[in-house]
Coordinates of C-alpha atoms and ligand atoms in Angstrom, one line a residue:
M1 CA 6.5 23.9 -11.9
A2 CA 4.4 24.1 -8.8
E3 CA 2.6 26.7 -6.9
A4 CA 3.4 26.9 -3.2
K5 CA 0.5 25.0 -1.7
W6 CA 0.4 23.0 1.5
V7 CA 0.1 19.3 1.1
R8 CA -2.9 18.1 3.1
A9 CA -1.6 14.6 3.5
A10 CA 1.8 15.6 4.7
G11 CA 1.1 15.8 8.4
L12 CA 4.0 18.2 8.9
T13 CA 3.4 21.7 10.0
L14 CA 5.8 24.3 8.6
A15 CA 6.0 28.0 8.8
V16 CA 5.8 29.8 5.5
P17 CA 7.9 30.4 3.5
F18 CA 8.8 26.8 2.9
I19 CA 7.8 24.6 0.1
L20 CA 7.4 20.9 0.8
V21 CA 7.3 18.2 -1.7
L22 CA 7.6 14.5 -1.3
A23 CA 10.4 12.5 -2.8
R24 CA 12.0 9.1 -2.7
L25 CA 14.7 9.7 -5.2
V26 CA 18.3 8.6 -5.5
N27 CA 19.7 12.0 -5.2
V28 CA 18.4 15.6 -5.0
R29 CA 21.3 17.7 -6.2
G30 CA 19.8 21.1 -5.6
A31 CA 17.0 23.5 -5.9
A32 CA 16.8 27.0 -7.4
L33 CA 14.2 29.7 -7.7
L34 CA 13.5 30.7 -11.3
P35 CA 12.9 34.3 -12.3
P36 CA 9.3 35.4 -12.1
P37 CA 7.3 34.7 -15.3
G38 CA 7.5 37.5 -17.8
T39 CA 11.1 38.4 -17.1
A40 CA 12.6 36.0 -19.7
R41 CA 11.4 35.6 -23.3
H42 CA 8.7 32.9 -23.3
G43 CA 10.1 29.5 -23.9
D44 CA 13.7 30.4 -23.4
P45 CA 15.5 28.4 -20.7
P46 CA 16.7 30.7 -18.0
G47 CA 20.5 31.3 -18.0
P48 CA 22.4 30.1 -14.9
D49 CA 22.7 33.7 -13.6
A50 CA 19.0 34.0 -13.5
L51 CA 18.7 31.1 -11.1
Q52 CA 18.8 31.7 -7.4
P53 CA 20.1 28.6 -5.6
L54 CA 18.2 27.4 -2.6
P55 CA 19.4 25.0 0.1
A56 CA 17.1 21.9 -0.1
R57 CA 17.1 19.4 2.7
T58 CA 15.1 16.2 3.4
E59 CA 13.4 15.1 6.6
P60 CA 12.0 11.7 7.5
F61 CA 8.4 11.4 6.4
A62 CA 7.1 7.9 6.1
S63 CA 8.3 4.6 4.8
F64 CA 7.0 5.8 1.5
G65 CA 9.5 8.6 1.0
R66 CA 11.0 11.7 2.5
A67 CA 9.9 15.3 2.8
L68 CA 12.0 17.6 0.7
L69 CA 12.1 21.0 2.3
I70 CA 13.1 24.1 0.3
P71 CA 13.3 27.4 2.2
L72 CA 12.1 30.3 0.1
P73 CA 13.6 33.8 0.3
R74 CA 10.2 35.4 0.3
A75 CA 6.6 34.4 0.7
E76 CA 5.0 34.7 -2.7
Q77 CA 1.7 33.6 -4.1
R78 CA 3.3 32.1 -7.2
L79 CA 6.8 31.0 -7.8
S80 CA 8.7 28.7 -10.0
L81 CA 11.3 26.3 -8.7
Q82 CA 13.8 24.2 -10.5
I83 CA 14.8 21.0 -8.7
D84 CA 17.8 18.9 -10.0
Y85 CA 17.5 15.3 -9.1
E86 CA 18.1 11.7 -10.2
A87 CA 15.6 9.0 -10.1
G88 CA 16.6 5.4 -10.4
E89 CA 15.6 2.3 -8.6
G90 CA 12.3 3.0 -6.8
P91 CA 9.0 1.4 -6.4
G92 CA 7.5 3.8 -9.0
V93 CA 10.1 3.2 -11.7
C94 CA 10.4 -0.3 -13.0
W95 CA 13.4 -1.5 -15.1
L96 CA 12.8 -4.8 -16.9
A97 CA 15.5 -7.0 -18.4
P98 CA 14.9 -8.3 -21.9
E99 CA 13.8 -11.7 -20.5
Q100 CA 11.0 -10.0 -18.7
T101 CA 9.4 -8.7 -21.9
A102 CA 7.2 -10.6 -24.4
G103 CA 9.9 -10.4 -27.1
K104 CA 12.8 -11.1 -24.8
Q105 CA 15.1 -9.0 -27.0
K106 CA 15.3 -5.5 -25.5
P107 CA 14.9 -4.0 -22.0
F108 CA 11.7 -2.1 -21.0
M109 CA 11.0 0.6 -18.4
Y110 CA 7.8 2.0 -17.1
T111 CA 6.5 4.0 -14.2
Q112 CA 3.4 3.2 -12.1
G113 CA 2.4 6.2 -10.0
Q114 CA -0.8 5.1 -8.2
A115 CA -1.1 5.3 -5.3
V116 CA 1.9 7.1 -3.9
L117 CA 4.8 5.7 -5.9
N118 CA 5.5 8.7 -8.3
R119 CA 7.5 10.4 -5.6
S120 CA 10.3 8.0 -6.6
F121 CA 10.0 9.2 -10.2
F122 CA 10.0 13.0 -9.6
P123 CA 9.6 15.3 -6.6
C124 CA 6.0 16.2 -6.3
F125 CA 3.0 17.1 -4.0
D126 CA 2.3 13.4 -4.1
T127 CA -1.4 13.7 -3.1
P128 CA -4.4 13.4 -5.3
S129 CA -5.7 16.6 -3.9
V130 CA -3.3 18.7 -6.0
K131 CA -3.5 18.8 -9.8
C132 CA -1.2 20.3 -12.4
T133 CA -0.3 20.2 -16.0
Y134 CA 3.1 18.9 -17.1
S135 CA 5.5 18.7 -19.9
A136 CA 8.5 16.4 -20.4
T137 CA 11.4 15.9 -22.8
V138 CA 12.6 12.3 -22.9
K139 CA 15.7 11.1 -24.6
V140 CA 16.0 7.4 -25.2
P141 CA 18.6 5.1 -26.7
E142 CA 18.4 4.2 -30.4
G143 CA 15.7 1.6 -31.2
F144 CA 13.4 2.6 -28.3
V145 CA 10.2 4.6 -28.2
A146 CA 8.9 6.7 -25.3
V147 CA 5.2 7.2 -24.5
M148 CA 3.5 9.2 -21.8
S149 CA 0.1 10.0 -20.4
A150 CA 0.1 13.2 -22.3
T151 CA -2.3 15.1 -24.6
S152 CA 0.5 15.6 -27.2
W153 CA 3.7 13.9 -28.1
E154 CA 6.2 14.6 -30.8
K155 CA 9.3 12.8 -31.9
K156 CA 12.2 15.1 -32.4
E157 CA 15.7 14.4 -33.7
D158 CA 18.2 12.4 -31.7
N159 CA 15.7 9.9 -30.2
T160 CA 14.1 12.7 -28.2
F161 CA 10.4 12.8 -27.4
V162 CA 8.5 15.8 -26.2
F163 CA 5.3 15.5 -24.3
E164 CA 2.7 17.8 -22.9
M165 CA -0.4 17.2 -20.8
S166 CA -2.6 20.3 -21.2
H167 CA -5.1 19.5 -18.5
P168 CA -4.4 19.5 -14.8
I169 CA -4.0 16.0 -13.4
P170 CA -2.9 14.6 -10.0
S171 CA 0.7 13.4 -9.7
Y172 CA -0.3 9.7 -9.7
L173 CA -1.5 9.9 -13.4
I174 CA 1.9 11.0 -14.8
A175 CA 3.3 7.9 -16.5
L176 CA 6.1 7.0 -18.8
A177 CA 7.0 3.8 -20.6
V178 CA 10.1 3.2 -22.8
G179 CA 10.6 0.1 -24.9
D180 CA 10.7 -1.5 -28.2
I181 CA 7.1 -0.8 -29.0
V182 CA 5.1 -0.1 -32.1
A183 CA 1.6 1.2 -32.7
A184 CA -1.5 0.2 -34.7
D185 CA -4.7 2.2 -35.2
V186 CA -7.9 0.7 -33.8
G187 CA -10.2 3.6 -34.1
P188 CA -10.5 7.3 -35.1
R189 CA -8.9 8.5 -31.8
S190 CA -7.3 5.2 -30.6
R191 CA -4.3 3.1 -31.2
V192 CA -2.8 0.1 -29.5
W193 CA 0.9 0.1 -28.5
A194 CA 2.7 -3.2 -27.9
E195 CA 6.0 -5.0 -28.5
P196 CA 6.3 -6.0 -32.2
C197 CA 5.5 -9.6 -31.4
L198 CA 2.2 -8.7 -29.8
I199 CA 1.0 -5.9 -32.0
E200 CA -1.1 -8.1 -34.4
A201 CA -2.9 -9.8 -31.5
A202 CA -3.4 -6.4 -29.8
K203 CA -4.9 -4.9 -32.9
K204 CA -7.1 -7.9 -33.5
E205 CA -8.4 -7.8 -29.9
Y206 CA -9.7 -4.2 -30.0
D207 CA -9.9 -3.1 -33.6
G208 CA -13.1 -1.1 -34.1
V209 CA -14.6 -1.6 -30.6
I210 CA -12.8 1.2 -28.5
E211 CA -14.7 3.9 -30.3
E212 CA -18.0 2.4 -29.4
F213 CA -17.1 2.3 -25.7
L214 CA -15.9 6.0 -25.8
A215 CA -19.0 7.1 -27.7
V216 CA -21.3 5.4 -25.1
G217 CA -19.3 6.9 -22.3
E218 CA -19.7 10.4 -23.9
K219 CA -23.4 9.9 -24.3
L220 CA -23.7 8.9 -20.6
F221 CA -21.2 11.1 -18.9
G222 CA -20.4 14.0 -21.2
P223 CA -17.5 15.0 -23.4
Y224 CA -14.3 12.9 -23.4
V225 CA -11.8 15.7 -22.8
W226 CA -8.5 13.9 -23.2
G227 CA -8.2 13.9 -27.0
R228 CA -6.8 10.4 -27.7
Y229 CA -7.6 7.2 -26.0
D230 CA -4.7 4.8 -26.6
I231 CA -3.8 1.5 -25.0
L232 CA -0.3 0.3 -24.1
F233 CA 0.1 -3.5 -23.7
M234 CA 2.7 -3.9 -20.9
P235 CA 5.1 -6.7 -20.2
P236 CA 3.6 -9.7 -18.4
S237 CA 4.8 -8.6 -14.9
F238 CA 2.6 -5.5 -15.0
P239 CA 0.8 -5.7 -11.6
F240 CA -2.7 -4.5 -12.7
G241 CA -5.3 -5.4 -15.1
G242 CA -5.3 -1.9 -16.3
M243 CA -4.1 1.6 -15.2
E244 CA -6.0 4.6 -16.4
N245 CA -3.1 6.9 -17.3
P246 CA -4.9 9.7 -19.2
C247 CA -4.7 9.4 -23.0
L248 CA -2.8 6.1 -22.6
T249 CA -4.2 3.3 -20.5
F250 CA -1.6 0.7 -19.5
V251 CA -2.9 -2.9 -19.6
T252 CA -1.8 -6.4 -18.8
P253 CA -1.1 -8.6 -21.9
C254 CA -3.4 -11.1 -20.2
L255 CA -6.2 -9.2 -21.9
L256 CA -5.2 -10.7 -25.2
A257 CA -7.6 -13.5 -24.9
G258 CA -8.3 -13.6 -28.7
D259 CA -12.1 -13.1 -28.2
R260 CA -12.5 -9.7 -26.6
S261 CA -13.9 -11.5 -23.5
L262 CA -11.9 -9.3 -21.1
A263 CA -12.9 -6.0 -22.6
D264 CA -14.6 -5.1 -19.3
V265 CA -11.1 -4.0 -18.1
I266 CA -10.9 -1.5 -21.0
I267 CA -14.4 -0.2 -20.3
H268 CA -13.4 0.2 -16.7
E269 CA -10.3 2.2 -17.6
I270 CA -12.2 4.3 -20.1
S271 CA -14.8 5.1 -17.3
H272 CA -12.0 6.6 -15.3
S273 CA -11.7 9.3 -18.0
W274 CA -14.7 10.9 -16.1
F275 CA -14.5 9.3 -12.6
G276 CA -11.0 9.5 -11.2
N277 CA -9.2 11.4 -13.9
L278 CA -11.7 14.3 -14.2
V279 CA -13.2 14.1 -10.7
T280 CA -10.6 12.8 -8.4
N281 CA -10.6 11.5 -4.8
A282 CA -8.9 14.1 -2.7
S283 CA -7.3 11.5 -0.5
W284 CA -6.5 7.8 -0.9
G285 CA -8.7 7.2 2.2
E286 CA -11.7 7.8 -0.2
F287 CA -10.5 5.7 -3.0
W288 CA -14.0 4.4 -3.5
L289 CA -14.9 7.8 -5.1
N290 CA -12.6 6.8 -7.9
E291 CA -13.3 3.1 -8.1
G292 CA -16.9 2.8 -6.9
F293 CA -18.1 5.4 -9.3
T294 CA -16.0 3.9 -12.0
M295 CA -17.4 0.4 -11.4
Y296 CA -20.9 1.9 -11.7
A297 CA -19.9 3.8 -14.9
Q298 CA -18.3 0.7 -16.4
R299 CA -21.5 -1.3 -15.8
R300 CA -23.6 1.4 -17.3
I301 CA -21.5 1.4 -20.5
S302 CA -21.5 -2.4 -20.4
T303 CA -25.3 -2.5 -20.1
E304 CA -25.6 -0.2 -23.2
V305 CA -23.2 -2.3 -25.2
Y306 CA -23.7 -5.9 -24.1
G307 CA -27.1 -5.7 -22.4
L308 CA -28.3 -5.9 -18.8
A309 CA -28.2 -9.7 -18.5
Y310 CA -24.5 -10.0 -19.3
T311 CA -23.7 -7.0 -17.2
C312 CA -25.5 -8.5 -14.1
L313 CA -23.5 -11.7 -14.7
E314 CA -20.2 -9.7 -14.7
A315 CA -21.4 -7.8 -11.6
A316 CA -22.2 -11.1 -9.9
T317 CA -18.6 -12.2 -10.4
G318 CA -17.6 -8.9 -8.8
R319 CA -19.8 -9.6 -5.8
A320 CA -18.1 -13.0 -5.4
L321 CA -14.8 -11.3 -5.3
L322 CA -16.1 -9.0 -2.5
R323 CA -17.3 -12.1 -0.6
Q324 CA -13.9 -13.8 -0.9
H325 CA -12.1 -10.6 0.1
M326 CA -14.3 -10.1 3.2
D327 CA -14.0 -13.8 4.2
N328 CA -10.2 -13.4 3.9
T329 CA -9.8 -10.2 5.9
G330 CA -12.9 -10.5 8.2
E331 CA -15.8 -8.2 7.6
D332 CA -14.8 -5.9 10.4
H333 CA -11.4 -5.2 9.0
P334 CA -10.8 -1.4 9.0
L335 CA -10.1 -1.5 5.3
N336 CA -13.7 -2.8 4.7
K337 CA -15.0 0.7 5.2
L338 CA -15.4 3.0 2.2
R339 CA -13.7 5.8 4.2
V340 CA -10.4 4.7 5.5
V341 CA -8.2 6.6 7.8
I342 CA -4.7 7.1 6.3
E343 CA -2.2 9.0 8.2
P344 CA 1.6 8.8 7.8
G345 CA 2.0 7.7 11.4
L346 CA -0.4 4.8 10.8
W347 CA 1.3 3.5 7.6
E348 CA 3.9 1.5 9.5
R349 CA 1.0 -0.2 11.4
G350 CA -0.4 -1.6 8.2
I351 CA -2.7 0.9 6.7
N352 CA -0.9 2.4 3.9
P353 CA -2.4 4.0 0.7
E354 CA -1.4 1.0 -1.4
D355 CA -3.5 -1.3 0.8
T356 CA -6.7 0.5 -0.3
Y357 CA -6.4 -1.6 -3.5
N358 CA -8.8 -4.3 -2.5
E359 CA -12.3 -5.2 -3.4
T360 CA -14.1 -3.0 -0.9
P361 CA -13.7 0.4 -2.7
Y362 CA -14.6 -1.3 -5.9
E363 CA -17.6 -3.5 -5.1
K364 CA -18.9 -2.0 -1.9
G365 CA -18.4 1.3 -3.6
F366 CA -20.4 0.0 -6.6
C367 CA -23.2 -1.0 -4.2
F368 CA -23.2 2.4 -2.6
V369 CA -23.5 4.2 -6.0
S370 CA -26.2 1.6 -7.0
Y371 CA -28.0 2.5 -3.7
L372 CA -27.9 6.2 -4.6
A373 CA -29.4 5.2 -8.0
H374 CA -32.0 3.1 -6.3
L375 CA -33.0 6.1 -4.1
V376 CA -33.5 8.1 -7.2
G377 CA -35.4 5.3 -8.8
D378 CA -35.1 6.3 -12.4
Q379 CA -32.1 5.4 -14.5
S380 CA -32.2 8.4 -16.8
K381 CA -32.5 10.8 -13.9
F382 CA -29.5 9.2 -12.2
D383 CA -27.5 9.2 -15.5
A384 CA -28.2 12.9 -15.7
F385 CA -27.0 13.4 -12.1
L386 CA -23.7 11.6 -13.0
Q387 CA -23.2 13.9 -15.9
A388 CA -24.0 17.0 -13.7
Y389 CA -21.6 15.6 -11.1
V390 CA -18.7 15.3 -13.6
N391 CA -19.5 18.8 -14.9
R392 CA -19.6 20.3 -11.4
F393 CA -16.3 18.8 -10.2
K394 CA -14.3 18.3 -13.3
F395 CA -10.5 19.0 -12.9
Q396 CA -11.1 19.1 -9.1
S397 CA -10.3 16.7 -6.2
I398 CA -13.2 16.1 -3.9
T399 CA -14.2 14.3 -0.7
A400 CA -17.1 11.9 -0.2
D401 CA -18.9 14.7 1.7
D402 CA -18.6 16.9 -1.4
A403 CA -20.0 14.2 -3.6
L404 CA -22.9 13.3 -1.3
G405 CA -23.6 16.9 -0.6
F406 CA -23.9 17.5 -4.3
F407 CA -26.2 14.5 -4.6
L408 CA -28.6 15.9 -2.0
E409 CA -28.4 19.3 -3.5
Y410 CA -29.2 17.9 -7.0
F411 CA -32.2 15.9 -5.6
P412 CA -33.7 18.3 -3.0
E413 CA -36.8 16.1 -2.6
L414 CA -34.5 13.3 -1.4
K415 CA -32.7 15.6 0.9
E416 CA -36.0 16.7 2.3
K417 CA -37.0 13.0 2.9
G418 CA -33.8 12.6 4.9
V419 CA -32.4 9.8 2.7
D420 CA -29.0 10.3 4.2
S421 CA -30.2 9.0 7.6
I422 CA -32.6 6.1 6.9
P423 CA -31.9 3.7 9.7
G424 CA -29.5 0.9 8.6
F425 CA -28.7 2.8 5.4
E426 CA -27.2 6.1 6.8
F427 CA -24.7 7.6 4.4
S428 CA -22.3 7.7 7.4
R429 CA -22.8 4.0 7.9
W430 CA -21.9 3.3 4.3
L431 CA -18.8 5.3 4.7
D432 CA -17.5 4.6 8.2
T433 CA -18.8 1.1 9.1
P434 CA -16.8 -1.9 7.9
G435 CA -18.7 -4.9 6.6
W436 CA -21.0 -6.3 4.0
P437 CA -22.9 -3.6 2.0
P438 CA -26.3 -2.9 3.5
F439 CA -27.8 -2.8 0.0
L440 CA -27.1 -5.0 -2.9
P441 CA -28.4 -4.1 -6.4
D442 CA -30.7 -6.6 -8.0
L443 CA -28.7 -8.8 -10.3
S444 CA -31.7 -11.1 -11.3
P445 CA -31.8 -9.8 -14.9
G446 CA -28.7 -12.0 -15.2
D447 CA -30.5 -15.1 -14.0
A448 CA -30.9 -16.7 -17.4
L449 CA -27.1 -16.8 -17.6
M450 CA -26.4 -17.5 -14.0
K451 CA -28.9 -20.1 -13.1
P452 CA -27.6 -22.8 -15.5
A453 CA -24.1 -22.2 -14.1
E454 CA -25.4 -22.5 -10.5
E455 CA -27.2 -25.7 -11.4
L456 CA -24.2 -27.2 -13.1
A457 CA -22.0 -26.4 -10.1
E458 CA -24.6 -28.1 -7.8
L459 CA -24.4 -31.2 -10.0
W460 CA -20.6 -31.3 -9.8
A461 CA -20.6 -30.8 -6.0
A462 CA -22.8 -33.9 -5.4
D463 CA -21.7 -37.2 -3.9
G464 CA -22.0 -39.7 -6.7
L465 CA -22.2 -37.7 -9.8
N466 CA -25.3 -37.7 -11.9
M467 CA -23.5 -38.0 -15.2
E468 CA -26.7 -38.1 -17.3
A469 CA -27.7 -34.7 -15.9
I470 CA -24.2 -33.3 -16.3
E471 CA -23.9 -34.5 -19.9
G472 CA -27.3 -32.9 -20.6
V473 CA -25.8 -29.4 -20.0
D474 CA -24.1 -28.0 -23.1
I475 CA -21.5 -25.4 -22.1
T476 CA -20.0 -25.0 -25.6
A477 CA -21.8 -21.7 -26.2
W478 CA -21.2 -20.2 -22.7
R479 CA -19.4 -16.9 -22.6
T480 CA -16.2 -16.5 -20.6
Y481 CA -18.0 -14.8 -17.7
Q482 CA -20.6 -17.6 -17.5
L483 CA -17.7 -20.0 -17.1
V484 CA -16.1 -17.7 -14.6
Y485 CA -19.3 -17.6 -12.6
F486 CA -19.6 -21.4 -12.8
L487 CA -16.1 -21.9 -11.5
D488 CA -16.6 -19.4 -8.7
Q489 CA -19.6 -21.5 -7.6
V490 CA -17.5 -24.7 -7.8
L491 CA -14.8 -23.0 -5.8
Q492 CA -17.3 -21.9 -3.1
K493 CA -18.4 -25.5 -2.8
S494 CA -14.9 -26.9 -2.7
P495 CA -13.4 -29.2 -1.6
L496 CA -15.6 -31.4 -3.8
P497 CA -16.1 -35.1 -3.1
Q498 CA -13.1 -37.2 -4.1
G499 CA -12.7 -37.5 -7.8
N500 CA -15.2 -34.9 -8.9
V501 CA -12.6 -32.2 -9.9
E502 CA -10.7 -34.8 -11.9
G503 CA -13.9 -35.6 -13.7
L504 CA -14.7 -31.9 -14.3
S505 CA -11.2 -31.3 -15.6
K506 CA -11.6 -34.2 -18.1
M507 CA -15.1 -33.3 -19.1
Y508 CA -14.3 -29.6 -19.9
P509 CA -10.8 -29.2 -21.4
K510 CA -12.2 -25.8 -22.6
I511 CA -11.9 -24.8 -18.9
S512 CA -9.0 -26.8 -17.6
R513 CA -6.8 -26.1 -20.5
S514 CA -8.0 -22.5 -21.2
Q515 CA -5.4 -19.8 -21.8
N516 CA -7.9 -17.1 -20.7
A517 CA -6.4 -15.5 -17.5
E518 CA -9.7 -15.2 -15.6
L519 CA -10.4 -18.9 -16.2
R520 CA -6.9 -19.9 -15.4
L521 CA -7.1 -18.0 -12.1
R522 CA -10.3 -19.8 -11.0
W523 CA -9.1 -23.2 -12.2
C524 CA -5.8 -22.8 -10.2
Q525 CA -7.9 -21.8 -7.1
I526 CA -10.0 -24.9 -7.6
I527 CA -6.9 -27.1 -8.0
L528 CA -5.5 -25.7 -4.7
K529 CA -8.7 -25.8 -2.7
N530 CA -9.1 -29.5 -3.7
D531 CA -5.4 -30.2 -3.3
L532 CA -5.1 -31.7 -6.8
E533 CA -1.4 -32.3 -6.8
A534 CA -1.5 -33.7 -10.3
E535 CA -2.4 -30.3 -11.6
Y536 CA 0.0 -28.2 -9.5
S537 CA 2.1 -27.5 -12.7
K538 CA -0.8 -25.3 -13.9
V539 CA -0.5 -23.1 -10.9
K540 CA 3.2 -22.8 -11.4
D541 CA 2.9 -22.1 -15.1
F542 CA 0.3 -19.4 -14.5
L543 CA 2.4 -17.7 -11.9
H544 CA 5.4 -17.8 -14.1
S545 CA 3.5 -16.4 -17.1
Q546 CA 2.3 -13.1 -15.5
G547 CA 2.5 -11.0 -12.4
K548 CA -0.8 -9.3 -11.9
Q549 CA -1.4 -8.7 -8.2
K550 CA -5.1 -9.8 -8.2
Y551 CA -4.1 -13.1 -9.7
T552 CA -0.9 -13.6 -7.8
L553 CA -2.0 -12.9 -4.2
P554 CA -5.1 -15.1 -4.1
L555 CA -3.0 -18.0 -5.4
Y556 CA -0.2 -17.6 -2.8
R557 CA -2.9 -17.3 -0.1
A558 CA -4.5 -20.5 -1.2
M559 CA -1.1 -22.3 -1.4
W560 CA -0.1 -21.1 2.0
A561 CA -3.5 -22.3 3.5
G562 CA -3.1 -25.7 1.8
S563 CA -1.1 -28.9 2.3
E564 CA 2.6 -29.1 2.9
A565 CA 3.1 -29.8 -0.8
A566 CA 1.1 -26.7 -1.7
Q567 CA 3.3 -24.6 0.7
A568 CA 6.4 -26.1 -0.9
L569 CA 5.0 -25.1 -4.3
A570 CA 4.5 -21.6 -3.0
M571 CA 8.1 -21.3 -1.9
E572 CA 9.5 -22.8 -5.0
T573 CA 7.4 -20.6 -7.3
F574 CA 8.1 -17.5 -5.4
S575 CA 11.9 -18.0 -5.3
A576 CA 11.8 -18.5 -9.1
T577 CA 9.5 -15.6 -10.0
A578 CA 10.2 -13.0 -7.3
P579 CA 12.7 -11.0 -9.4
Q580 CA 10.1 -10.6 -12.1
L581 CA 7.3 -9.3 -9.8
H582 CA 6.6 -5.6 -9.1
V583 CA 8.2 -4.8 -5.7
N584 CA 4.8 -4.1 -4.1
V585 CA 3.6 -7.5 -5.2
Q586 CA 6.8 -9.1 -4.0
N587 CA 6.3 -7.5 -0.6
Y588 CA 2.7 -8.7 -0.4
V589 CA 3.7 -12.2 -1.2
K590 CA 6.5 -12.1 1.3
K591 CA 3.9 -11.1 3.9
I592 CA 1.6 -14.0 3.0
L593 CA 4.5 -16.5 3.1
G594 CA 5.8 -15.1 6.5
L595 CA 9.1 -14.0 4.9
E596 CA 9.1 -10.6 6.5
Ligands
LIG1 N1 -6.6 2.4 -11.0 C1 -6.7 1.0 -10.9 C2 -5.5 0.3 -10.7 C3 -4.8 0.7 -9.4 C4 -5.4 0.8 -8.2 C5 -3.4 0.9 -9.4 C6 -4.8 1.1 -7.0 C7 -2.7 1.2 -8.2 C8 -3.4 1.3 -7.0 C9 -7.4 0.5 -12.2 O1 -8.3 1.4 -12.7 C10 -8.2 -0.7 -11.8 O2 -9.0 -0.6 -11.0 N2 -7.9 -1.8 -12.5 C11 -8.6 -3.1 -12.3 C12 -9.5 -3.3 -13.4 C13 -10.8 -4.0 -13.0 C14 -11.5 -3.5 -11.8 C15 -11.7 -4.1 -14.2 C16 -7.5 -4.2 -12.1 O3 -6.3 -3.9 -12.4 O4 -7.9 -5.2 -11.8
LIG2 ZN1 -10.1 1.5 -11.5

């Protein structure tokens, strides 16, 4: 039930009394006003006589949905509406056939709300500037389990599940999944959910470690308010590494590397429990407030758990991704600002809220938050600021101006010094100028891990390989991110002299035959950049095995920029895998391949 509030993002001006929500539903059958609270016994559903039908109509809004307009009989501060609707096919609601699951036995459905997809799941003020609690009753067929991003869930008779989220959250965080899934405990307030064939692997991957991440997060950023922190392993076509649905993070099964090497994704999603889910960007144009602060929080937790050297190494791989992204789009691309203008009228011209999912809000955002920490100059003072920030804005949606205003208020001595207008580093420049970050945090504490990888990449990029030097480097003990960093260096130097990549492939089966998704992505990029036709099947296999957007798009871009054979590989792979991909990912690939 919603209060009558105006939707900031809607861009439509309407006279009160109207209520406007956004919808992209199969069918809105009708709307009705419910009796005012207090006139029925609490918890009783209102009888049909108590409902006052209202004529709902829809108007064009954007390619992302329609405006649903419901005229109200009187202007009231608070009112309750009932909207009858059907949701079905829609970008936010994904229906998977049994073959698209890990077990291949039963179908699966899930919803993905971020950024503006939940309007195809239920009518809502689909903007992160509005928060509400919710409850849901979900009936599923025999043999299926329903889970939601809720603080409580209960199984009732008749395959019915009842959920409640007791804290106010933005619409994009409401999520549902239904499948043949089972759970296993991995900590005092955490369990993993997965299809039965994956549950052992899921439990083994994270048994006993989640609690440590949560405890460090609480120590740094304040209480974890959401009660449980559970993880749902999604089918392989899930388009993200992770999605921070409160109480129940959704993750790609690619994280099941067997060695916890990809736990940074879990730490990232846990960090959203404070940055994003408690303090939320008021508009998708300031997505960096969610992701930049979360990257910073993730790396703070990682530093406490794994140490500074490892965390700097991981951050260096993030910086490489930002470099690749800016090279791809051009530094001056309007999306390479932290504050992006998103207006419904502009969406058709290419800036739509989904496009903000790129490296800029993450890694340039991380640099900006690191710059703020650098201005403060003392880690424990900055940690205390982050905790105060969460406390000040929890359960609210804020703008960058709110965040930065609070920063200056919290550190009046910095405000006095005018740190917001230091030439070249103006806060407004950070926010509104596209391009490479004006400040990069010092990652040299990771040198002991990075230098050997850089040197080895040098050796492999040389004409006439120095095999003695190469054989002198023992990579058997290298951590996954060290190998990732090494491969990023090799990729940057590619194409290598004739024969070198073949040699590298033979020398390190640990890399070229790895099942670790982050290594597979880099290896496939290297294959394509060096046009190693003999290993094309690895690219194909990887793209058939999963549908994560951040793995899929770079590979299609690389194929399309490559030889005729690489382009043919792209077409062939896409026609075989398209039905399995999330519609957003499908559309992005079509754009790359010029199919639209
Ligand atoms: N909230 C994002 C995923 C997202 C972003 C979904 C935009 C829809 C639109 C999530 O927290 C995220 O950032 N995931 C990353 C994890 C990584 C940075 C460790 C991912 O999926 O790659
Ligand atoms: Zn995130």
